[in-house]
N, CA and C of each residue as an Amber inpcrd file, in Angstrom:
protein
   366
  -8.5360000  16.1820000  -7.0610000  -8.3850000  14.9470000  -8.0200000
  -9.9660000  15.0110000  -8.4740000 -10.4350000  15.2970000  -7.7180000
 -12.0080000  15.4190000  -8.0310000 -12.7330000  16.3970000  -8.8630000
 -12.0410000  17.2660000  -9.0190000 -12.4310000  18.4600000  -9.3310000
 -12.6380000  18.5130000 -11.1120000 -12.0310000  17.6540000 -11.6830000
 -12.2720000  17.4530000 -13.2340000 -13.1780000  16.5740000 -13.2280000
 -13.4450000  15.4600000 -12.4700000 -14.8370000  14.7320000 -12.7580000
 -16.1360000  15.5730000 -12.4760000 -15.9910000  16.2970000 -11.4450000
 -17.1000000  17.1900000 -11.1930000 -17.5640000  18.0220000 -12.0840000
 -16.8650000  18.6510000 -12.9000000 -16.9960000  19.5190000 -14.2120000
 -17.5810000  18.8280000 -15.1030000 -17.5050000  17.4700000 -15.3890000
 -17.9770000  16.8520000 -16.3830000 -19.6300000  16.4230000 -16.1570000
 -19.9860000  16.4690000 -15.0750000 -21.3960000  16.1940000 -14.4270000
 -22.2620000  17.2320000 -15.4280000 -22.9910000  17.1510000 -16.5120000
 -23.9370000  17.7510000 -17.1510000 -24.5690000  18.8690000 -16.1950000
 -24.3620000  20.2580000 -16.6570000 -25.3980000  21.1300000 -15.8490000
 -26.5560000  21.2490000 -16.0940000 -26.9590000  20.5420000 -17.2870000
 -28.4930000  20.7890000 -17.3170000 -29.2200000  19.4910000 -16.3000000
 -28.4430000  18.5930000 -15.7020000 -29.1700000  17.6900000 -14.3270000
 -29.2610000  18.3770000 -13.5830000 -28.1890000  19.5230000 -12.9930000
 -28.5450000  20.3600000 -11.8000000 -29.5370000  21.4210000 -12.2290000
 -29.7080000  21.8200000 -13.5930000 -30.7730000  22.9050000 -13.7820000
 -32.4920000  22.3140000 -13.6530000 -32.0370000  20.8050000 -14.0230000
 -33.4500000  20.0650000 -14.0220000 -33.8220000  19.7620000 -12.5430000
 -33.0210000  19.7130000 -11.7420000 -33.3540000  19.5580000 -10.1290000
 -33.5460000  20.9980000  -9.6580000 -33.0010000  21.8710000  -9.9660000
 -33.4870000  23.2330000  -9.7970000 -34.9260000  23.6650000  -9.7770000
 -35.1350000  23.1520000 -10.9460000 -36.4950000  23.4950000 -11.6560000
 -37.6880000  22.9740000 -10.9000000 -37.2400000  21.4990000 -10.5030000
 -38.1610000  20.9490000  -9.6650000 -37.9010000  21.2160000  -8.1740000
 -37.6390000  22.2900000  -7.8420000 -37.5880000  22.7210000  -6.6140000
 -36.3790000  22.3190000  -5.7190000 -35.2340000  21.5150000  -5.6200000
 -33.9490000  21.4570000  -4.9730000 -33.3530000  22.5860000  -5.0840000
 -32.9310000  22.7990000  -3.5070000 -32.0730000  23.7080000  -3.1530000
 -30.6380000  23.2250000  -3.7180000 -29.6250000  24.2870000  -3.3110000
 -28.4440000  23.9430000  -3.6970000 -27.5650000  22.7930000  -3.0810000
 -27.7230000  22.7370000  -1.7910000 -27.4090000  21.5660000  -1.1540000
 -28.0540000  20.0370000  -1.5520000 -29.6680000  20.2810000  -1.7500000
 -30.0910000  19.0380000  -2.0980000 -29.5050000  18.6480000  -3.9080000
 -29.3850000  19.8070000  -4.3290000 -28.8920000  19.3470000  -6.1120000
 -27.3700000  18.3490000  -5.5320000 -26.8840000  19.0140000  -4.8580000
 -25.5740000  18.3340000  -4.5040000 -25.5970000  17.0090000  -3.8320000
 -26.6670000  16.8220000  -2.9800000 -26.7900000  15.5780000  -2.2260000
 -27.4890000  14.3560000  -2.9180000 -28.6360000  15.0030000  -3.8590000
 -29.2710000  13.8250000  -4.6820000 -28.7410000  13.8270000  -6.1050000
 -27.9680000  14.9830000  -6.5860000 -27.4430000  14.6950000  -8.0370000
 -26.0800000  14.4600000  -8.1560000 -25.4750000  15.2090000  -7.7290000
 -24.1440000  15.4080000  -8.0390000 -23.1100000  14.3980000  -7.3140000
 -23.4090000  13.9910000  -5.8940000 -22.8220000  12.9070000  -5.1810000
 -23.0440000  11.6330000  -5.8860000 -24.1330000  11.2250000  -5.8420000
 -24.7070000   9.8180000  -6.3930000 -24.0650000   9.5240000  -7.8990000
 -23.6960000  10.6400000  -8.8160000 -23.1770000  10.4770000  -9.9140000
 -21.5130000  10.4110000  -9.8610000 -21.1090000  11.1350000  -8.7760000
 -19.5600000  11.1090000  -8.4860000 -19.2390000   9.7820000  -7.5350000
 -20.1890000   9.2150000  -7.2590000 -19.6620000   7.9650000  -6.2840000
 -18.3620000   6.8710000  -6.8270000 -18.7230000   6.7070000  -8.2210000
 -17.3170000   5.5330000  -8.5580000 -16.2170000   6.7350000  -8.3820000
 -16.0280000   7.7950000  -8.6300000 -14.8460000   8.7110000  -8.6350000
 -14.6000000   8.8610000  -7.1100000 -15.3840000   8.9530000  -6.2500000
 -15.0520000   9.3770000  -4.7230000 -14.5080000   7.5970000  -4.5600000
 -15.0370000   6.9070000  -4.7120000 -14.4520000   5.4580000  -4.4510000
 -13.0280000   5.4740000  -4.8020000 -12.9790000   5.6810000  -6.3160000
 -11.4370000   5.5490000  -6.8620000 -10.3560000   6.5650000  -6.2290000
 -10.8370000   7.4520000  -5.7810000 -10.2170000   8.5490000  -5.4610000
  -9.4940000   7.9830000  -3.5750000 -11.0160000   7.6500000  -2.9250000
 -10.6230000   7.0020000  -1.4490000  -9.9400000   5.8250000  -1.4810000
  -9.9600000   5.0690000  -2.4490000  -9.1290000   3.7500000  -2.5940000
  -7.7190000   4.0130000  -2.4760000  -7.6690000   4.9100000  -3.7640000
  -6.2290000   5.5990000  -3.9850000  -5.5950000   6.0310000  -2.5270000
  -6.2560000   6.8240000  -2.0270000  -5.9640000   7.6630000  -0.7720000
  -5.3920000   6.6570000   0.1730000  -6.2770000   5.8210000   0.3200000
  -6.2080000   4.6050000   1.4190000  -4.7580000   3.7680000   1.3150000
  -4.7640000   3.4580000  -0.0310000  -3.3840000   2.7990000  -0.7390000
  -2.2030000   3.6620000  -0.0650000  -2.2600000   4.8180000  -0.4890000
  -1.1150000   5.6640000  -0.2250000  -0.9760000   5.5790000   1.2700000
  -1.7790000   6.1220000   2.0210000  -1.8760000   6.0360000   3.2390000
  -1.4100000   4.5260000   4.4120000  -1.8890000   3.6680000   3.5700000
  -1.5170000   2.3860000   4.0400000  -0.0910000   2.1160000   3.9870000
   0.3610000   2.3440000   2.8910000   1.6670000   1.9130000   2.5230000
   3.0570000   2.9410000   2.8810000   2.4460000   3.9880000   3.3620000
   3.3670000   5.1990000   4.0200000   4.5940000   4.6110000   4.7250000
   5.4770000   4.6170000   4.4380000   6.6000000   4.2310000   5.6470000
   7.6520000   5.4590000   6.1720000   7.8670000   6.3410000   5.2230000
   8.5560000   7.5310000   6.0450000   8.0720000   8.0260000   7.0290000
   6.5070000   8.5550000   7.0550000   6.1520000   9.3740000   7.8970000
   6.3530000   8.4030000   9.2980000   5.7480000   7.2120000   8.6740000
   5.8670000   6.2680000  10.1410000   6.9860000   6.0980000  10.6030000
   8.0340000   6.1650000  10.0410000   9.4520000   5.7020000  10.6480000
   9.8740000   6.9250000  11.3950000   9.3850000   8.5950000  10.8540000
   9.6640000   9.8980000  11.4650000   8.8460000  10.0170000  12.5350000
   7.8320000   9.3120000  12.8650000   7.0370000   9.9320000  14.1700000
   6.9360000   8.6220000  14.9820000   7.0890000   7.4550000  14.4040000
   6.7970000   6.0830000  15.3920000   8.1710000   5.6600000  15.5970000
   9.5020000   6.1670000  15.4460000  10.6670000   5.3460000  15.5410000
  10.7840000   4.9740000  16.8070000  10.5360000   6.0930000  17.9940000
  10.7360000   5.6720000  19.4530000   9.3000000   5.0520000  20.1970000
   8.4620000   4.3970000  19.1720000   7.3800000   3.8900000  19.8710000
   7.1870000   2.4470000  18.9830000   7.8320000   1.3850000  19.4310000
   7.6470000   0.1790000  18.6370000   6.4740000  -0.4550000  19.0150000
   5.6500000   0.0020000  19.8840000   4.4220000  -0.7600000  20.1230000
   3.5100000  -0.2620000  19.1080000   3.8140000   0.8970000  18.5500000
   2.7640000   1.5730000  17.7090000   3.0080000   1.5130000  16.1540000
   4.1050000   0.6750000  15.8000000   4.8230000   0.6220000  14.4790000
   3.5730000  -0.0570000  13.6710000   3.6570000   0.5260000  12.2090000
   2.9400000  -0.0620000  11.3000000   3.4640000  -1.5170000  10.7030000
   2.4910000  -2.0910000   9.7660000   2.9950000  -3.4150000   9.2620000
   4.4130000  -3.0220000   8.4730000   4.4080000  -2.1330000   7.4390000
   5.6000000  -1.8400000   6.6920000   6.7990000  -1.4430000   7.5410000
   6.6730000  -0.8620000   8.7110000   8.1220000  -0.9080000   9.5790000
   8.3770000  -2.1760000  10.1660000   7.3090000  -2.9680000  10.4300000
   7.6940000  -4.4540000  10.9650000   8.2660000  -5.3130000   9.9690000
   7.9700000  -4.8460000   8.6560000   8.7560000  -5.6710000   7.6810000
   9.7170000  -5.4440000   7.5430000  10.3540000  -3.8220000   7.7230000
  11.5550000  -3.7380000   7.6570000  12.6300000  -3.7590000   9.0030000
  11.8770000  -4.4880000   9.7600000  12.8640000  -4.6580000  11.0860000
  13.0850000  -6.3530000  10.7000000  12.2330000  -7.0530000   9.9710000
  12.6520000  -8.1560000   9.6380000  13.9390000  -8.4760000   8.6940000
  14.0700000  -7.2960000   7.9990000  15.4690000  -7.5590000   7.0140000
  16.2700000  -6.9340000   7.6720000  16.3150000  -6.4660000   9.0950000
  17.9620000  -5.8520000   9.4560000  18.7150000  -7.0570000   9.8550000
  18.4410000  -8.0880000   9.4930000  19.4540000  -9.3550000  10.1000000
  20.1630000  -9.7140000   8.7860000  21.3140000 -10.4510000   8.8760000
  22.3530000 -10.8480000   7.9060000  21.4910000 -11.4300000   6.8780000
  20.7490000 -12.9150000   7.4210000  19.8300000 -13.8180000   6.6810000
  18.6050000 -13.3280000   6.7830000  17.8420000 -13.0310000   5.7970000
  16.6580000 -12.6270000   5.9310000  15.4150000 -13.5140000   5.4130000
  14.6320000 -14.0770000   6.2370000  13.9510000 -15.6130000   5.9770000
  12.8180000 -14.8030000   5.0820000  13.1170000 -15.1690000   3.7240000
  11.9690000 -14.9960000   2.6910000  10.6380000 -15.4880000   2.7480000
  10.1070000 -16.7100000   3.4260000   9.1920000 -17.0580000   3.7070000
   8.2160000 -16.0530000   4.6320000   8.6900000 -15.5380000   5.6590000
   8.3470000 -14.7350000   6.4440000   8.2610000 -13.3030000   6.0250000
   9.3600000 -12.9560000   5.0930000   9.1730000 -11.9180000   4.6080000
   7.9070000 -11.6780000   3.3970000   7.8580000 -12.4200000   2.7000000
   6.7740000 -12.6280000   1.7580000   5.3090000 -12.8590000   2.6730000
   5.0710000 -13.6930000   3.8200000   3.8960000 -13.6970000   4.4830000
   3.5540000 -12.2790000   4.7080000   4.3720000 -11.4380000   5.3200000
   4.1200000  -9.9840000   5.8740000   3.9410000  -9.0870000   4.8690000
   4.3450000  -9.2590000   3.7180000   3.8990000  -8.5700000   2.1140000
   2.7420000  -8.9160000   2.1470000   1.8460000 -10.0720000   2.0140000
   0.6570000 -10.6600000   1.6110000  -0.1000000  -9.8520000   2.8750000
   0.2510000 -10.0640000   3.9950000  -0.6210000  -9.3320000   5.1160000
  -0.5890000  -7.7630000   4.9900000   0.3750000  -7.0540000   4.3290000
   0.4570000  -5.6400000   4.1690000  -0.4920000  -5.3190000   2.9740000
  -0.6540000  -6.3500000   2.1250000  -1.2570000  -5.8880000   0.9150000
  -2.6980000  -6.5060000   0.8500000  -3.0350000  -7.4300000   1.8660000
  -4.4320000  -8.1070000   1.9110000  -5.5890000  -7.0070000   2.2090000
  -5.5590000  -6.3320000   3.0770000  -6.7350000  -5.0030000   3.5240000
  -7.0340000  -4.3530000   2.0890000  -5.9910000  -4.1710000   1.3080000
  -6.1290000  -3.1540000   0.0060000  -7.0540000  -3.8920000  -1.2000000
  -6.3840000  -5.1510000  -0.9220000  -6.9390000  -6.2050000  -2.2390000
  -8.3500000  -6.2190000  -1.4130000  -8.6380000  -6.7420000  -0.6680000
 -10.2850000  -6.9120000   0.2220000 -10.8180000  -5.5210000  -0.0460000
 -10.5570000  -4.4360000   0.3280000 -11.4750000  -3.2820000  -0.1040000
 -11.4870000  -2.9460000  -1.5910000 -10.7670000  -3.3490000  -2.5270000
 -10.9360000  -3.2080000  -3.8980000 -11.7520000  -4.0480000  -4.3280000
 -12.0310000  -5.1880000  -3.9180000 -12.9010000  -6.0270000  -4.2600000
 -14.2600000  -5.8180000  -3.6940000 -14.3750000  -5.3410000  -2.4410000
 -15.4090000  -4.8940000  -2.0280000 -16.0930000  -3.3870000  -2.6750000
 -15.3530000  -2.5350000  -3.3020000 -15.7730000  -1.4750000  -3.7880000
 -15.7370000  -1.6190000  -5.4520000 -15.5710000  -2.7530000  -5.8850000
 -15.2880000  -2.8440000  -7.5030000 -16.8260000  -2.4030000  -8.0830000
 -17.6440000  -2.8070000  -7.2070000 -19.0820000  -2.8000000  -7.9630000
 -19.3940000  -1.2080000  -8.2570000 -19.2460000  -0.1890000  -7.0320000
 -18.9820000   1.0520000  -7.2770000 -18.1430000   1.7940000  -8.1530000
 -17.1210000   1.0860000  -8.2710000 -16.1040000   1.6320000  -9.5200000
 -16.5080000   1.4000000 -10.6290000 -16.9460000   0.2860000 -11.1360000
 -17.4020000   0.0820000 -12.4480000 -19.1820000   0.5000000 -12.9400000
 -19.7530000   0.7030000 -11.7540000 -21.3020000   0.9500000 -12.0100000
 -21.3050000   2.4140000 -12.8460000 -20.5130000   3.2520000 -12.5630000
 -20.4720000   4.6410000 -12.9660000 -19.9380000   4.8340000 -14.6610000
 -19.1770000   3.9390000 -14.8810000 -18.7170000   3.5320000 -16.2240000
 -19.7700000   2.8070000 -17.3210000 -20.7750000   2.1700000 -16.9410000
 -21.6930000   1.6180000 -17.5060000 -23.0000000   2.5690000 -17.6560000
 -23.2620000   3.2620000 -16.5050000 -24.4980000   3.8360000 -16.8050000
 -24.4120000   5.3010000 -17.4200000 -25.3910000   5.6990000 -17.8550000
 -25.3740000   6.9800000 -18.3880000 -26.3240000   8.1320000 -17.6460000
 -26.1050000   9.1390000 -17.6640000 -26.7590000  10.2510000 -16.9020000
 -27.9110000  10.8240000 -17.1660000 -27.8140000  11.1670000 -18.5970000
 -28.8220000  11.6180000 -19.4120000 -29.1730000  10.8160000 -20.6290000
 -30.6790000  10.9250000 -21.1730000 -30.7880000  10.3510000 -22.2920000
 -30.5720000  11.3060000 -23.3960000 -30.2360000  11.0130000 -24.5870000
 -30.1300000  12.1460000 -25.7860000 -29.4680000  11.9620000 -26.9850000
């Protein structure tokens, strides 16, 4: 997912750092990674959302260990009865999505920072 973003980083920035005496690892650490921080945060948030809401793998691997169930498996347990308590189910859904919303608002600055700043003058 990050390959295309790293290809958009101008080569002239890496060349400038090499002329200033930075090694390849220094160029990656001091030039490429700070410019790619918003993209890295977006991919990390996306991966976290996929892993957090994963239901099938958790069901396959944790079906015999109810003490280690994820929140989504616990919510599915609530829907097994004839009458599903809607208020409890909605409260569980809020608990399930709350960490993702908190993580998004905590990392929003990093996500939008890269869209407004330019890397090169020109």
